[in-house]
Coordinates of C-alpha atoms in Angstrom, one line a residue:
X1 CA -7.5 -25.5 -3.3
X2 CA -10.4 -23.4 -3.7
X3 CA -10.2 -19.5 -3.2
X4 CA -12.8 -20.1 -0.3
X5 CA -9.9 -22.4 1.4
X6 CA -7.3 -20.0 0.5
X7 CA -9.4 -17.0 2.1
X8 CA -9.7 -19.8 5.4
X9 CA -5.8 -20.2 5.1
X10 CA -5.1 -16.6 5.1
X11 CA -7.3 -16.0 7.6
X12 CA -6.7 -18.6 9.9
X13 CA -2.9 -17.4 9.8
X14 CA -3.1 -14.5 10.8
X15 CA -3.4 -12.6 7.5
X16 CA -6.1 -11.1 5.6
X17 CA -7.7 -11.9 2.0
X18 CA -9.4 -10.0 -0.6
X19 CA -10.9 -11.1 -3.6
X20 CA -12.2 -9.0 -6.3
X21 CA -13.1 -9.9 -10.0
X22 CA -10.5 -9.8 -12.6
X23 CA -9.5 -7.3 -14.7
X24 CA -9.1 -8.2 -18.4
X25 CA -8.7 -4.3 -20.0
X26 CA -6.0 -1.6 -19.1
X27 CA -8.9 0.8 -19.5
X28 CA -10.9 -1.0 -16.6
X29 CA -12.5 1.2 -13.6
X30 CA -10.1 1.8 -11.4
X31 CA -11.1 0.1 -8.1
X32 CA -10.0 1.8 -4.8
X33 CA -9.7 0.0 -1.5
X34 CA -11.1 1.5 1.9
X35 CA -8.9 0.6 4.5
X36 CA -10.5 2.4 7.5
X37 CA -13.4 0.3 9.4
X38 CA -16.5 2.6 9.2
X39 CA -17.9 0.6 12.1
X40 CA -15.2 1.4 14.3
X41 CA -14.9 5.1 13.9
X42 CA -12.1 6.6 16.2
X43 CA -13.8 9.6 18.4
X44 CA -12.2 13.3 17.1
X45 CA -9.6 14.0 20.0
X46 CA -9.4 17.5 20.9
X47 CA -5.8 19.2 19.7
X48 CA -5.8 22.2 22.0
X49 CA -2.6 24.0 22.6
X50 CA -1.1 22.7 19.2
X51 CA 1.5 25.2 17.8
X52 CA 3.1 23.1 14.9
X53 CA 2.8 19.9 13.0
X54 CA 5.7 18.7 11.1
X55 CA 5.2 15.9 8.8
X56 CA 8.8 14.4 8.1
X57 CA 9.0 12.4 4.8
X58 CA 11.7 11.2 2.1
X59 CA 12.3 12.0 -1.8
X60 CA 12.8 8.1 -3.1
X61 CA 9.7 6.2 -2.6
X62 CA 7.6 6.9 -5.6
X63 CA 4.5 7.0 -5.9
X64 CA 3.8 7.7 -2.4
X65 CA 6.8 10.1 -1.7
X66 CA 9.2 11.8 -4.1
X67 CA 9.9 14.9 -6.1
X68 CA 7.6 16.0 -9.1
X69 CA 9.6 17.8 -12.4
X70 CA 9.6 20.8 -10.5
X71 CA 11.3 19.7 -7.6
X72 CA 8.6 19.8 -5.8
X73 CA 7.2 17.4 -3.0
X74 CA 4.8 14.9 -4.2
X75 CA 3.2 11.4 -4.0
X76 CA 0.2 9.5 -2.3
X77 CA 1.7 10.7 2.0
X78 CA 2.5 14.1 0.8
X79 CA -1.4 14.6 0.1
X80 CA -2.7 12.8 2.3
X81 CA -0.7 14.7 4.9
X82 CA -2.1 17.8 3.2
X83 CA -5.4 16.7 3.2
X84 CA -5.3 15.3 6.9
X85 CA -4.5 19.1 8.0
X86 CA -6.9 20.3 5.7
X87 CA -9.6 17.7 7.1
X88 CA -8.7 18.4 11.1
X89 CA -8.3 22.3 10.4
X90 CA -4.6 23.0 10.8
X91 CA -3.2 24.3 7.7
X92 CA -1.8 26.9 9.3
X93 CA 0.7 25.4 11.8
X94 CA 1.4 21.8 9.4
X95 CA 4.4 21.7 7.5
X96 CA 6.0 18.6 5.6
X97 CA 9.9 18.1 5.3
X98 CA 11.9 15.9 3.3
X99 CA 14.5 14.2 4.5
X100 CA 16.6 11.2 4.0
X101 CA 14.8 7.9 5.2
X102 CA 17.4 7.2 7.5
X103 CA 17.1 10.2 9.2
X104 CA 13.6 10.4 9.6
X105 CA 13.5 8.2 13.3
X106 CA 16.2 10.4 14.9
X107 CA 14.4 13.3 14.0
X108 CA 11.4 12.0 15.6
X109 CA 13.1 11.4 18.2
X110 CA 15.1 14.3 18.7
X111 CA 11.8 16.1 18.3
X112 CA 12.2 17.7 14.9
X113 CA 9.4 16.8 13.8
X114 CA 6.2 15.5 14.9
X115 CA 5.3 13.0 12.3
X116 CA 6.9 10.0 10.0
X117 CA 4.4 9.8 6.9
X118 CA 7.3 7.7 5.0
X119 CA 6.7 3.9 4.9
X120 CA 8.3 3.3 8.1
X121 CA 7.8 -0.1 9.1
X122 CA 5.0 -0.9 12.2
X123 CA 7.2 -3.4 13.6
X124 CA 7.0 -4.7 17.3
X125 CA 10.6 -2.9 18.5
X126 CA 9.5 0.3 16.6
X127 CA 6.0 -0.3 18.6
X128 CA 8.2 0.2 22.0
X129 CA 8.8 3.7 21.2
X130 CA 6.0 5.0 18.8
X131 CA 2.2 5.3 18.6
X132 CA 0.8 4.5 15.1
X133 CA -2.4 5.3 13.3
X134 CA -4.3 2.6 11.9
X135 CA -2.6 1.4 8.4
X136 CA -4.1 4.0 5.5
X137 CA -2.5 1.4 2.9
X138 CA -2.2 -2.3 2.4
X139 CA -0.1 -3.8 -0.2
X140 CA -1.5 -6.1 -2.6
X141 CA -0.2 -9.7 -3.9
X142 CA -1.6 -10.4 -7.8
X143 CA -1.4 -12.4 -10.0
X144 CA -0.7 -10.8 -13.7
X145 CA -1.2 -12.8 -17.0
X146 CA -1.8 -12.8 -21.0
X147 CA -4.9 -10.8 -21.6
X148 CA -5.8 -13.7 -24.0
X149 CA -5.6 -16.2 -21.0
X150 CA -8.6 -16.4 -18.7
X151 CA -7.4 -18.0 -15.5
X152 CA -11.1 -17.7 -13.4
X153 CA -11.3 -21.7 -13.2
X154 CA -7.9 -21.9 -12.2
X155 CA -8.0 -19.6 -10.0
X156 CA -11.4 -21.0 -8.3
X157 CA -8.9 -24.1 -7.9
X158 CA -6.0 -22.7 -6.7
X159 CA -4.0 -22.7 -10.0
X160 CA -3.8 -25.9 -10.0
X161 CA -0.9 -27.1 -12.6
X162 CA -0.3 -23.9 -13.8
X163 CA 3.4 -22.4 -14.6
X164 CA 3.9 -19.2 -12.2
X165 CA 6.5 -17.4 -11.8
X166 CA 8.0 -15.5 -8.9
X167 CA 11.1 -13.8 -7.4
X168 CA 12.5 -16.9 -5.1
X169 CA 13.3 -15.9 -1.4
X170 CA 11.0 -13.4 -1.1
X171 CA 7.8 -12.9 0.6
X172 CA 5.9 -13.5 -2.5
X173 CA 7.2 -16.6 -3.0
X174 CA 6.9 -18.2 0.4
X175 CA 3.0 -16.4 0.0
X176 CA 2.5 -18.6 -3.0
X177 CA 3.3 -21.7 -1.8
X178 CA 1.1 -21.0 1.6
X179 CA -1.4 -19.9 -0.2
X180 CA -1.7 -21.5 -3.6
X181 CA 0.3 -24.9 -3.2
X182 CA -1.0 -26.9 -6.3
X183 CA 0.1 -24.2 -8.4
X184 CA 3.6 -24.8 -10.3
X185 CA 6.0 -22.5 -8.6
X186 CA 8.7 -21.0 -11.3
X187 CA 11.3 -19.5 -9.3
X188 CA 13.5 -16.3 -10.8
X189 CA 15.7 -14.2 -9.8
X190 CA 13.8 -10.9 -10.5
X191 CA 11.3 -9.0 -11.5
X192 CA 12.4 -8.2 -14.6
X193 CA 13.2 -12.0 -15.2
X194 CA 9.9 -13.4 -14.3
X195 CA 7.5 -10.6 -16.5
X196 CA 10.1 -11.8 -19.3
X197 CA 9.4 -15.4 -19.3
X198 CA 5.4 -14.6 -18.8
X199 CA 6.1 -12.7 -22.3
X200 CA 8.4 -15.5 -24.1
X201 CA 5.5 -18.1 -22.7
X202 CA 7.5 -20.0 -20.5
X203 CA 5.1 -19.1 -17.4
X204 CA 1.5 -18.6 -17.4
X205 CA 1.6 -16.0 -14.7
X206 CA 3.2 -14.0 -12.4
X207 CA 3.1 -13.8 -8.5
X208 CA 4.1 -10.7 -7.2
X209 CA 3.8 -7.2 -5.3
X210 CA 0.5 -5.2 -7.2
X211 CA 1.8 -2.1 -6.7
X212 CA 5.0 -2.8 -8.9
X213 CA 3.0 -4.3 -11.0
X214 CA 0.3 -2.1 -11.8
X215 CA 2.8 0.4 -12.9
X216 CA 4.8 -2.3 -15.5
X217 CA 1.1 -3.0 -16.9
X218 CA 0.9 1.2 -17.1
X219 CA 4.7 0.8 -18.9
X220 CA 5.3 0.9 -22.3
X221 CA 7.6 -2.4 -21.7
X222 CA 4.3 -4.3 -21.1
X223 CA 2.5 -3.6 -24.4
X224 CA -1.2 -4.0 -23.2
X225 CA 0.2 -7.9 -23.1
X226 CA -0.9 -8.7 -19.9
X227 CA -3.7 -7.5 -17.2
X228 CA -4.5 -8.3 -13.9
X229 CA -5.6 -11.7 -12.5
X230 CA -7.5 -12.7 -9.1
X231 CA -7.4 -10.9 -5.9
X232 CA -6.3 -8.4 -4.2
X233 CA -4.4 -11.0 -1.7
X234 CA -3.5 -9.2 1.5
X235 CA -1.4 -10.8 4.3
X236 CA 0.1 -8.8 7.2
X237 CA 2.0 -12.2 8.1
X238 CA 3.7 -12.0 4.9
X239 CA 3.5 -8.5 3.4
X240 CA 3.2 -6.7 6.9
X241 CA 0.8 -4.2 8.1
X242 CA 1.0 -1.8 5.5
X243 CA 1.8 2.4 5.9
X244 CA 0.6 4.1 8.8
X245 CA 1.9 7.5 10.1
X246 CA 4.4 7.3 12.9
X247 CA 4.0 10.0 16.3
X248 CA 6.1 9.6 19.3
X249 CA 4.6 7.7 22.1
X250 CA 3.9 10.4 24.1
X251 CA 1.5 11.9 21.4
X252 CA -0.7 9.4 20.5
X253 CA -3.4 11.7 20.8
X254 CA -2.0 13.0 17.6
X255 CA -2.2 9.7 15.6
X256 CA -5.8 9.6 17.2
X257 CA -6.6 12.9 15.4
X258 CA -5.2 11.6 12.9
X259 CA -7.0 8.6 12.3
X260 CA -10.1 10.5 12.8
X261 CA -9.1 12.5 9.8
X262 CA -8.7 9.5 7.4
X263 CA -11.7 8.0 8.2
X264 CA -13.7 11.4 7.2
X265 CA -11.5 11.1 4.3
X266 CA -12.7 8.0 3.2
X267 CA -16.0 8.8 3.7
X268 CA -15.7 11.7 1.8
X269 CA -13.9 9.8 -1.4
X270 CA -11.2 12.2 -1.3
X271 CA -8.5 8.6 -0.5
X272 CA -10.1 7.5 -3.5
X273 CA -9.0 10.3 -5.2
X274 CA -5.6 10.7 -3.9
X275 CA -5.4 6.8 -5.1
X276 CA -6.4 7.9 -8.6
X277 CA -3.8 10.5 -9.0
X278 CA -1.2 8.1 -7.3
X279 CA -1.7 4.7 -9.3
X280 CA -2.6 4.6 -13.3
X281 CA -4.0 0.9 -12.9
X282 CA -5.0 0.3 -9.9
X283 CA -3.2 -2.4 -7.7
X284 CA -6.3 -3.6 -6.1

């Protein structure tokens, strides 16, 4: 299957795909995506009468939200919340509070915060009671392969005959089967097992979560062996709608204000700066 057909099948199934040149070196220029549609820029809503904006987050989801070595809140979500407050010129009324993830939604519903920025799933059930911003980050699926192996021709041919390791019974396994049916999938129990098979030459590539794989590529465990090839591949159907900020439904105007701020942060490339801090090797 050609990449053009892969892209077509993704779009036809209600998902989205992007294709970028394969990265061949860990020192390659970091790619920063833009998920905000500048052609449909939201109008800036008035926030008069607003006297407090409390962002609720957790501390167990690096690199998006965690405690740094000094015990301070850090991560992409935390920095984005701060940048939004600066862009909306409401830093004097903004707060960021950390709680266990399972307490975030009850706290928001009880009025103990105005927004959740911690990876709360954008689902039909959650949409019944919550308003969400547009996604500001989408999870990419990626191939990783040895730096000595050029997969350009195989990617163009839909990875026909290539042995690809993938964690069994996962969204990525289903995505690989749907978009690269000509690949020879090798299901393995864990990501570590798949990457071990890659290092041993038992598979020629591994297909999985680009975020996790980006950190593995930068780790000592990888030892500079491998790099991303092809992609990134984005799919709402298999990987969800990505990260968005949640507010109570009656505060939908606040979500609109956040969207306006994020669009401006993208225009000023401040969002790119936040991504560069979060990812040593771009997942994109």
